[in-house]
Coordinates of C-alpha atoms and ligand atoms in Angstrom, one line a residue:
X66 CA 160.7 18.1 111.8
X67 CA 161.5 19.2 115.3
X68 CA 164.8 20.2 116.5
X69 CA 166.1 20.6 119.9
X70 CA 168.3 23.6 120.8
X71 CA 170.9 24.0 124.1
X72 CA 173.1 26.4 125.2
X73 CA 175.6 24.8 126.9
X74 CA 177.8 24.7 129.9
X75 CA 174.4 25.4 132.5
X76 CA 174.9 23.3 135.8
X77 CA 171.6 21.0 136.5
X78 CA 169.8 21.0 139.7
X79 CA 167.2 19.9 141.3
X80 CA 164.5 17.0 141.1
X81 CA 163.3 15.3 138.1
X82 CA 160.5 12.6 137.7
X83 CA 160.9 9.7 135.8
X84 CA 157.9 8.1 134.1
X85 CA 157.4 4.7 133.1
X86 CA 159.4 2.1 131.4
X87 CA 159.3 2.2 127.8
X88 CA 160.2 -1.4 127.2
X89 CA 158.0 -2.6 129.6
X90 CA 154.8 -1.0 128.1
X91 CA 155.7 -1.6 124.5
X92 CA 155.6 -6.0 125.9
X93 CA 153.0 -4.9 128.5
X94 CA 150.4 -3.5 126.0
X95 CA 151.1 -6.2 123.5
X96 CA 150.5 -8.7 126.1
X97 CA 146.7 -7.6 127.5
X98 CA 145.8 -9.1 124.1
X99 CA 146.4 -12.4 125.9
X100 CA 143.3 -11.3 128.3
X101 CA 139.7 -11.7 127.6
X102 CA 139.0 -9.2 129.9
X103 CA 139.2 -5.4 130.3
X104 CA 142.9 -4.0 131.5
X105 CA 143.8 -0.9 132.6
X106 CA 147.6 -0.2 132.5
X107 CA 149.0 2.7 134.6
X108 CA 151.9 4.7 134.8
X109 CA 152.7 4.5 130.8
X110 CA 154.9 7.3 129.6
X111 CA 153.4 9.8 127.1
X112 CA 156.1 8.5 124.0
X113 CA 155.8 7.8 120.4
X114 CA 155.9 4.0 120.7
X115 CA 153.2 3.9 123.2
X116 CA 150.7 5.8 121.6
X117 CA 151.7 3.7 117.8
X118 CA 151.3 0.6 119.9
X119 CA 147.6 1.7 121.2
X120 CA 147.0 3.0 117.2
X121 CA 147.9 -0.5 116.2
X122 CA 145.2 -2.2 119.2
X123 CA 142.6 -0.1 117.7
X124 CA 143.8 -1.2 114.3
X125 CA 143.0 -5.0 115.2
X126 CA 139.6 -3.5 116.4
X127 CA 140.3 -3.6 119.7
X128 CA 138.2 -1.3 122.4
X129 CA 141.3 0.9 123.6
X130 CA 141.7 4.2 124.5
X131 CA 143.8 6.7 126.9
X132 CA 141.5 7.2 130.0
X133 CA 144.7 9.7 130.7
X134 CA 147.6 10.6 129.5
X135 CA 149.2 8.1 131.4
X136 CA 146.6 5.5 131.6
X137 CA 145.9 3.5 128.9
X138 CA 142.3 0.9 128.7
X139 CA 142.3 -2.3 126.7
X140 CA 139.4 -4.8 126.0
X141 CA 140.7 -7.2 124.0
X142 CA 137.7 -9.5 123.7
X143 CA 136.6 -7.1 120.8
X144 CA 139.3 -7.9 118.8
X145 CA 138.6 -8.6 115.3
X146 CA 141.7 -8.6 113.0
X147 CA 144.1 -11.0 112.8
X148 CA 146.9 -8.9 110.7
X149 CA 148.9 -6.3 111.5
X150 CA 149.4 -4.0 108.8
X151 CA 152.9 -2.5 107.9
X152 CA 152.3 1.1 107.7
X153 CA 151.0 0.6 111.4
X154 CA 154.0 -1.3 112.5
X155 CA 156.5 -0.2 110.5
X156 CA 158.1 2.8 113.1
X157 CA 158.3 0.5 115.6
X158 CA 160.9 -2.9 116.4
X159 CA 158.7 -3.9 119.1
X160 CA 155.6 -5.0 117.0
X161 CA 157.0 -8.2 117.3
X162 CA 155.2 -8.9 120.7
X163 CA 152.0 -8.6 119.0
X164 CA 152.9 -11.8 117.2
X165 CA 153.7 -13.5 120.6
X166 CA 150.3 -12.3 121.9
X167 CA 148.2 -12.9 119.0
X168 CA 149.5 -16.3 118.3
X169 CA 148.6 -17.1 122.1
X170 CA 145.5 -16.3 122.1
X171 CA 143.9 -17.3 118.7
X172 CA 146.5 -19.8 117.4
X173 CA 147.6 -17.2 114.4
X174 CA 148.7 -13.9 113.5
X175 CA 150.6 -11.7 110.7
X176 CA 152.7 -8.7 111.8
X177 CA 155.3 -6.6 109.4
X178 CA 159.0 -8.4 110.1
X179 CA 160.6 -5.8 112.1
X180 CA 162.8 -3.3 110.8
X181 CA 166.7 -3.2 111.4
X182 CA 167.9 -0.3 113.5
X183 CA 170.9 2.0 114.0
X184 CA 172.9 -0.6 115.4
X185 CA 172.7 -3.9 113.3
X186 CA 170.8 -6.6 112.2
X187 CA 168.2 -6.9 114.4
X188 CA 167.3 -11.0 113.7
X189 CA 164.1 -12.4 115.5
X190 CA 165.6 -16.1 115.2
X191 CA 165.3 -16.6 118.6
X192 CA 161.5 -15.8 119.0
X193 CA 161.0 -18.0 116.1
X194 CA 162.6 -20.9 117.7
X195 CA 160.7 -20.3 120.5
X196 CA 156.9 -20.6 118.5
X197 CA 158.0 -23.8 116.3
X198 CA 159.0 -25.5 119.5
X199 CA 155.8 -24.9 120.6
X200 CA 154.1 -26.6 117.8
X201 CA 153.9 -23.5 115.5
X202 CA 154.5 -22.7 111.7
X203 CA 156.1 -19.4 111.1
X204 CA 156.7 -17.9 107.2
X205 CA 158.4 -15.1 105.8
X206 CA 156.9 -13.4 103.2
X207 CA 156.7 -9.9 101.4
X208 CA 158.5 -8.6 104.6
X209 CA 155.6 -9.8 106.8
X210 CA 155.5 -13.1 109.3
X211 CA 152.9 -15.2 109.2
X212 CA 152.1 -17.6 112.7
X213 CA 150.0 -20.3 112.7
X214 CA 149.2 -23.2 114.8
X215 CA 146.9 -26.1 115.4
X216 CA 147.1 -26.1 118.9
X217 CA 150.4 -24.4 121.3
X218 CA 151.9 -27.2 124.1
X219 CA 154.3 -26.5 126.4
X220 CA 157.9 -27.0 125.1
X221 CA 161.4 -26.6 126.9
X222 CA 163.4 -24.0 125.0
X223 CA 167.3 -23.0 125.1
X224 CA 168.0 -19.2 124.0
X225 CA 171.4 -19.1 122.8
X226 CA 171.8 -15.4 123.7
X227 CA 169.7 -14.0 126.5
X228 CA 167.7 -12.3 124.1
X229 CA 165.1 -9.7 125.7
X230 CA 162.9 -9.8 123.1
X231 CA 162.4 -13.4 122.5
X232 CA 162.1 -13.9 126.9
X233 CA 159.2 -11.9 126.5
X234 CA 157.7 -12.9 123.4
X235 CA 158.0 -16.7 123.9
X236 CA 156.5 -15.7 127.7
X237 CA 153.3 -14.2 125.8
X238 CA 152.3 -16.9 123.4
X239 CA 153.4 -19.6 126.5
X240 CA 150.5 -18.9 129.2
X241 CA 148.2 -19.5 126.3
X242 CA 150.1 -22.7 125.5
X243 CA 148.5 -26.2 126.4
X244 CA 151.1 -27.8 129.6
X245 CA 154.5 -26.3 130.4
X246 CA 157.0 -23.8 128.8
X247 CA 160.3 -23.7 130.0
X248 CA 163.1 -20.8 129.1
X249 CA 166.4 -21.4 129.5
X250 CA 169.2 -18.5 129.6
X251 CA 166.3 -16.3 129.8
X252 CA 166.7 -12.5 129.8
X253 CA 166.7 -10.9 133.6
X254 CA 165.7 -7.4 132.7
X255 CA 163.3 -5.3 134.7
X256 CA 161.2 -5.2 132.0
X257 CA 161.2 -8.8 131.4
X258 CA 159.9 -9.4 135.3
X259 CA 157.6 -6.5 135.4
X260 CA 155.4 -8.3 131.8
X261 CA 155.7 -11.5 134.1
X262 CA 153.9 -10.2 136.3
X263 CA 151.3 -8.0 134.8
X264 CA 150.5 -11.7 132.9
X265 CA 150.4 -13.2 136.7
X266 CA 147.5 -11.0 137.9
X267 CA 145.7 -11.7 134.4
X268 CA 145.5 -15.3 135.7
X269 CA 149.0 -16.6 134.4
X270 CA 151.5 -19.1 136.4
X271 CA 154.9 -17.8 135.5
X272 CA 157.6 -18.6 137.8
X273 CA 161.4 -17.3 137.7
X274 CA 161.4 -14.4 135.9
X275 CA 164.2 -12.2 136.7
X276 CA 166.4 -15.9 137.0
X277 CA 167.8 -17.2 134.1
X278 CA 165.6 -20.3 133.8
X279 CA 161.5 -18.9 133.4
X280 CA 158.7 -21.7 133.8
X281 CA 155.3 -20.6 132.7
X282 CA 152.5 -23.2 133.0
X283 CA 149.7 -22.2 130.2
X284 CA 146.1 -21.6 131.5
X285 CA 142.4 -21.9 129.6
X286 CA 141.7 -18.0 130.5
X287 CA 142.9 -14.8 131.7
X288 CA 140.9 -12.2 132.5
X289 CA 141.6 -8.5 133.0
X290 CA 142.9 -6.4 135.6
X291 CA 144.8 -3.5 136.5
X292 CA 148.7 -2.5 136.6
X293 CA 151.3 0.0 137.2
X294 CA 154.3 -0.8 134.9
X295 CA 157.6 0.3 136.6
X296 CA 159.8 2.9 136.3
X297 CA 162.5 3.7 133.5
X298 CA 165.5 2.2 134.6
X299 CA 167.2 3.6 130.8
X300 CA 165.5 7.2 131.0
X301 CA 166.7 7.5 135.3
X302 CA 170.4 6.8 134.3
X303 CA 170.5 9.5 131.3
X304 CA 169.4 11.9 133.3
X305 CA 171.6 10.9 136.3
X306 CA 174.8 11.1 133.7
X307 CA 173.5 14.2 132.6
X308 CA 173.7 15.7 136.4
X309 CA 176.9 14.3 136.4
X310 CA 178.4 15.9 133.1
X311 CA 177.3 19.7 134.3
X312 CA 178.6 18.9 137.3
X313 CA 175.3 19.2 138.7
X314 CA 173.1 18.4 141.7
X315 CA 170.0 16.0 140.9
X316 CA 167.6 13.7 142.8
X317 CA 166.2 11.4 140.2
X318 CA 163.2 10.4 141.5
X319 CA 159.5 7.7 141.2
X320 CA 162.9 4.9 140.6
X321 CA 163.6 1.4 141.8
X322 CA 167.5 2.4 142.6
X323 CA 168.4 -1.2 142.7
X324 CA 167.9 -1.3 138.6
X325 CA 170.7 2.2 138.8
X326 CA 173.4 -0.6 140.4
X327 CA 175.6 -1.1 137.6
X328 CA 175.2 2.7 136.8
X329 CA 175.8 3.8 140.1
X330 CA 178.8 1.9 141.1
X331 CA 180.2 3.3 137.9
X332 CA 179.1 6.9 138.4
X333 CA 180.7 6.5 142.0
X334 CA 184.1 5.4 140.9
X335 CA 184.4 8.3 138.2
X336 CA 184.3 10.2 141.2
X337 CA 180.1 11.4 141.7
X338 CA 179.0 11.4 145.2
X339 CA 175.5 9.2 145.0
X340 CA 172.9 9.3 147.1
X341 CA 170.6 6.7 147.5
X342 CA 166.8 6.4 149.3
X343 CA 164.1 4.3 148.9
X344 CA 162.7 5.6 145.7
X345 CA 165.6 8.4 144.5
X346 CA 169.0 8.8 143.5
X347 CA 170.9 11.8 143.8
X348 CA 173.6 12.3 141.6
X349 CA 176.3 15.3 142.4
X350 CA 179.6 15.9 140.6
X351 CA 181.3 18.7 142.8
X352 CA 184.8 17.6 141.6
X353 CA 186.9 16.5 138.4
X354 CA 185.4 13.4 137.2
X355 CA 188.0 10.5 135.6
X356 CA 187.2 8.1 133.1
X357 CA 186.4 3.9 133.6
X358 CA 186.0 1.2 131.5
X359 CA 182.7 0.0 130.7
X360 CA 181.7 -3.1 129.5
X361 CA 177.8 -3.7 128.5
X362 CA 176.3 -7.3 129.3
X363 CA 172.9 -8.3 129.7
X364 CA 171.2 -7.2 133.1
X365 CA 172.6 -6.9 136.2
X366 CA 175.1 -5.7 133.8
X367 CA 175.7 -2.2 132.6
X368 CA 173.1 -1.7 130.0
X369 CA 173.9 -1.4 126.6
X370 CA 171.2 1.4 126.1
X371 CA 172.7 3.1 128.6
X372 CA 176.7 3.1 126.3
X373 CA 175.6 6.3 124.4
X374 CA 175.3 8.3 126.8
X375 CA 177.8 7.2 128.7
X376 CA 180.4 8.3 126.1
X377 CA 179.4 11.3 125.7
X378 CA 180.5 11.8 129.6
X379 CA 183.6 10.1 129.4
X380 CA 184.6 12.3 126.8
X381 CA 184.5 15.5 129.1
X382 CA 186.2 12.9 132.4
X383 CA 190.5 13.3 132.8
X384 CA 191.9 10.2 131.6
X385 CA 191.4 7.3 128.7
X386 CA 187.9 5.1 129.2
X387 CA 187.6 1.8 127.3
X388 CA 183.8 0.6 126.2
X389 CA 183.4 -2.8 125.4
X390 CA 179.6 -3.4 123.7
X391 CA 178.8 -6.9 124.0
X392 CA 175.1 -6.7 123.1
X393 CA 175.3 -5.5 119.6
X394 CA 177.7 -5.9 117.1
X395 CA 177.4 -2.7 115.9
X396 CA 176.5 0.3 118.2
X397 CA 178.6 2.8 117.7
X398 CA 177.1 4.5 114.5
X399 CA 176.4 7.8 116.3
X400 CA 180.2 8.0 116.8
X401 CA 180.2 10.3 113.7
X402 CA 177.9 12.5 115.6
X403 CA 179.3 13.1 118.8
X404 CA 182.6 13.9 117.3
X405 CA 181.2 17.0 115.7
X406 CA 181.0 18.2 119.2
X407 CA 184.6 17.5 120.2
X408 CA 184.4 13.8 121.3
X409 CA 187.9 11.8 121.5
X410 CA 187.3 8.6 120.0
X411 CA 188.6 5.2 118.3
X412 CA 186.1 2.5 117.6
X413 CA 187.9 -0.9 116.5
X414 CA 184.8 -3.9 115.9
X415 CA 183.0 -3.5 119.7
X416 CA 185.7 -1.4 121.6
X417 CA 185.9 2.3 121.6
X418 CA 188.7 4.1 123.2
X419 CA 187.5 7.7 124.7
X420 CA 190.2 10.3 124.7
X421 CA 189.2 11.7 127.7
X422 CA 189.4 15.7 129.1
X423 CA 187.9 17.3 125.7
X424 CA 185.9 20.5 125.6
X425 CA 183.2 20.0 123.6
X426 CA 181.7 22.5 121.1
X427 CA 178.3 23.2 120.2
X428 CA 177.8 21.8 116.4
X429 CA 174.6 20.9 114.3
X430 CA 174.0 16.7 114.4
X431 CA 171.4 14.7 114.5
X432 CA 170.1 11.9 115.9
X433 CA 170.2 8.3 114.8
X434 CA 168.5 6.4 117.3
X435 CA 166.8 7.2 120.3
X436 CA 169.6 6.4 122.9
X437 CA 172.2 7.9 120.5
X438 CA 170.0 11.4 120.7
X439 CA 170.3 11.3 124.2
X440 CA 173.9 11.3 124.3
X441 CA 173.7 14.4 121.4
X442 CA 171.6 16.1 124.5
X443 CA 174.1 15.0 127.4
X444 CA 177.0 16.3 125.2
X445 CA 175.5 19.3 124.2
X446 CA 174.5 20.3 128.2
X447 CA 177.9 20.4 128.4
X448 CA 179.3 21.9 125.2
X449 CA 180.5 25.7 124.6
X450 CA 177.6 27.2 122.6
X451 CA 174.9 26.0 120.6
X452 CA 174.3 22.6 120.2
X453 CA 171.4 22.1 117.4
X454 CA 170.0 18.5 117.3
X455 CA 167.5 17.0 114.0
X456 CA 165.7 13.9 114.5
X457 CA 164.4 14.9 117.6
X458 CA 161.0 12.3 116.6
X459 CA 163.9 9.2 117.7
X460 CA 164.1 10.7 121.3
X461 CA 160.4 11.7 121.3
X462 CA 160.2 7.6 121.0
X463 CA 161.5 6.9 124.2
X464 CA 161.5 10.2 126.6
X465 CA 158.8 12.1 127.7
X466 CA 158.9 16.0 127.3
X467 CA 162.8 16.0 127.7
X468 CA 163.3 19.5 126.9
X469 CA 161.1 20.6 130.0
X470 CA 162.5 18.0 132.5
X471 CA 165.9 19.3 131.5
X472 CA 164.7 23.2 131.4
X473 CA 163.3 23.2 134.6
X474 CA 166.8 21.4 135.8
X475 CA 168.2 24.7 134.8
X476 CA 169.7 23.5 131.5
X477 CA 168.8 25.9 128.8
X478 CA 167.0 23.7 126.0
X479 CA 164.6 24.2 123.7
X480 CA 162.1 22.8 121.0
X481 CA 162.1 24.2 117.3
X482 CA 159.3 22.9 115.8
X483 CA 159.8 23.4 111.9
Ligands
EPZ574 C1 165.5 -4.9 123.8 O1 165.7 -5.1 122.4 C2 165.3 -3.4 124.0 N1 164.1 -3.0 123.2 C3 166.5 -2.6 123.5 O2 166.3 -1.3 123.8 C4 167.7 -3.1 124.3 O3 168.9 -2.5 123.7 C5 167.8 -4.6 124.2 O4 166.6 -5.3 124.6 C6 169.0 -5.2 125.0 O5 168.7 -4.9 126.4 C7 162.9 -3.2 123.7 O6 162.8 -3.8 124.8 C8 161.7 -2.8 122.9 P1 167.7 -8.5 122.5 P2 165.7 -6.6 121.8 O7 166.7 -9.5 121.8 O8 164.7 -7.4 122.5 C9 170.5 -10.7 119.4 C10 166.0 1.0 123.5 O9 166.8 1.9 123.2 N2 169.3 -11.5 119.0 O10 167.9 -8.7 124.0 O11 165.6 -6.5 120.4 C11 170.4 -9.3 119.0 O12 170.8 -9.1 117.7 C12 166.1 -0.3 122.8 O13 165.2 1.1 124.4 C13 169.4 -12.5 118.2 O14 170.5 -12.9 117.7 O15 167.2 -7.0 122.2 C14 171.3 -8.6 120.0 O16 172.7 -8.8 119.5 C15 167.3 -0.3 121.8 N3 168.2 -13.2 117.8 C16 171.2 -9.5 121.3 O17 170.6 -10.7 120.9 C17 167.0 -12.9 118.3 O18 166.0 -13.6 118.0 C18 170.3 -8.9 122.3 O19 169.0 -8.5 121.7 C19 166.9 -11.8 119.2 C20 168.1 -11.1 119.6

């Protein structure tokens, strides 16, 4: 079990380049099953979920493999299997999209029912609501979901919460659906629009994405094709709060810093001085910071996987800082955690109330989900001592060699492999 080590209190600067999006490959690769053709998807970060995702493909029988690290080729006209297996699926929420996919393309599938997570219930209602409307029968069953369906025709379909997940999902069975599929409320996320359009140069017709009303018009075939997913909008801002709680000096770069907006208007008015070009953000803190309130909605919004990390600064700004989660109804389990290094804080149902101005202490802690371990790291860059983190595997799931980015920021980090 890996562990990652800091010594605190080490300014960051310099430049640091952020890979891909993790939520957009974990929809992306799902969604080349709805191709009958070859795709080559590029500029995939070198995470956990990526490569379980391509374990699973090869699972199903599916022709897939890394042409590099970064590049990942899929030929999904080989697939044989139907059923996803749990032990395959069961690290990972996202398996779900393989459901979408599969019960696109061949009218069926079985995939593990995802598993909870740090911060909740994690339900899937809405991506079941989604399917039946579209004609198909979904059971529950020995902690697996079973899809099936005659035929798939277009339906119009109300989410009650702008759910990411079932945007994307219902997206990915729809171009495969007989007339036209219509989301309302739909989920705006960058992720969201970048599967919309990797689906649109396989031969899809998906109009609206990144609106709140999505209309996808289902087509006989799609064929393959190549694509560059975008950039990490949740990896760019932890690092940019990271420059920020050393006090630092660092151009985030390889970002689209129009996904940073709710981010940066926040970092600004704690008092960073931003800097902003056409594929970069630099993020300097040469003065006291003071705390804000923060409230998480769905995108534009401030990101709710961005709160972690954000507490963990607020807790070192002058001043009280209010966070409102509106996402989740319950993420603020790695509270626990982050006091252990000095943290102020009073959670009362989705509020938390930071005690701003504390010096934080290196402690032991772990991590309890991927976003929470990045906060453990933020807090520990700027902690008195030694900081030693467990559970590194959650961050491993969603950042890419996070000690060395952060090492050769100047921060002084390390990986105990045990
Ligand atoms: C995606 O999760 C992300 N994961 C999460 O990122 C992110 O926190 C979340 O979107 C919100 O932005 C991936 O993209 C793989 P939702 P998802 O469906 O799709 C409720 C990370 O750290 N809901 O938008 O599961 C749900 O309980 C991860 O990268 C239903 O009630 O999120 C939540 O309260 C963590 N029924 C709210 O909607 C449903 O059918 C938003 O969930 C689906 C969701």
């Amino acid at each position: 079990m890996d562990r990652i080590v800091i010594n605190g209190q080490k300014r960051l600067s310099g430049a640091i380049h952020i890979n891909g999006a993790k939520n957009a490959a974990v929809a992306i690769i799902p969604a080349a099953i709805a191709a009958e053709g070859v795709c080559v998807i590029e500029n995939l970060p070198r995470i956990e979920d990526v490569a379980i995702l391509a374990n699973a493909l090869q699972s199903l029988g599916m022709d897939c493999k890394f042409l590099d690290p970064h590049t990942l080729q899929i030929d999904a006209s080989s697939i044989k299997e139907r059923k996803m297996t749990y032990d395959l699926a069961r690290n990972m929420r996202a398996s779900y999209y393989l459901l979408g996919a599969m019960l696109g393309r061949f009218k069926e599938a079985e995939v593990p029912l995802p598993g909870g997570c740090n911060f909740g219930a994690r339900p899937i209602d809405l991506h079941i609501k989604g399917f039946e409307a579209m004609g198909a029968k979904i059971t529950q069953e020995h902690g697996m979901l079973y899809a099936k369906a005659d035929r798939l025709a277009g339906a119009n379909i109300y989410l009650d919460m702008a759910s990411v997940g079932a945007t994307i999902n219902i997206m990915i069975a729809a171009v495969n659906a007989e007339g036209v599929t219509t989301i309302d409320n739909a989920a705006k996320e960058p992720h969201v629009v970048d599967t919309a359009n990797f689906l649109n140069m396989l031969g899809a017709n998906i109009k609206g994405a990144g609106t709140d009303m999505i209309r996808i018009t289902g087509c006989q075939r799609m064929h393959g094709g190549e694509y560059q997913i975008i950039p990490d909008q949740i990896e760019a801002g932890t690092y940019m709060i990271a420059s920020a709680i050393t006090g630092g000096d660092v151009v985030v770069e390889n970002i689209i810093p129009k996904h940073m907006d709710s981010l940066s208007a926040k970092l600004s008015e704690m008092n960073c001085k931003l800097e902003e070009g056409g594929d970069y953000i630099r993020v300097m803190a040469p003065e006291p910071l003071h705390g804000v309130n923060i409230k998480t909605m769905v995108y534009p919004g401030f990101p709710t996987d961005l709160q972690p990390q954000m507490t963990a600064l607020l807790s070192t700004a002058k001043g009280t800082s209010v966070i409102t989660e509106t996402v989740f109804d319950n993420r603020y389990q790695y509270m626990t955690e982050l006091k252990r290094l000095g943290c102020e804080v009073t959670v009362e149902g989705r509020v938390a109330v930071i005690e701003g101005g504390s010096t934080l202490t290196g402690a032991e802690v772990r991590a309890t989900d991927l976003r929470a371990g990045a906060a453990l790291i933020i807090a520990g860059l700027a902690a008195e001592g030694r900081t030693v983190i467990s559970n590194v595997k959650y961050i491993d799931r969603g950042y890419e060699g996070v000690e060395t980015k952060l090492g050769a920021l100047g921060a002084d980090i390390r990986r105990e492999t045990r």
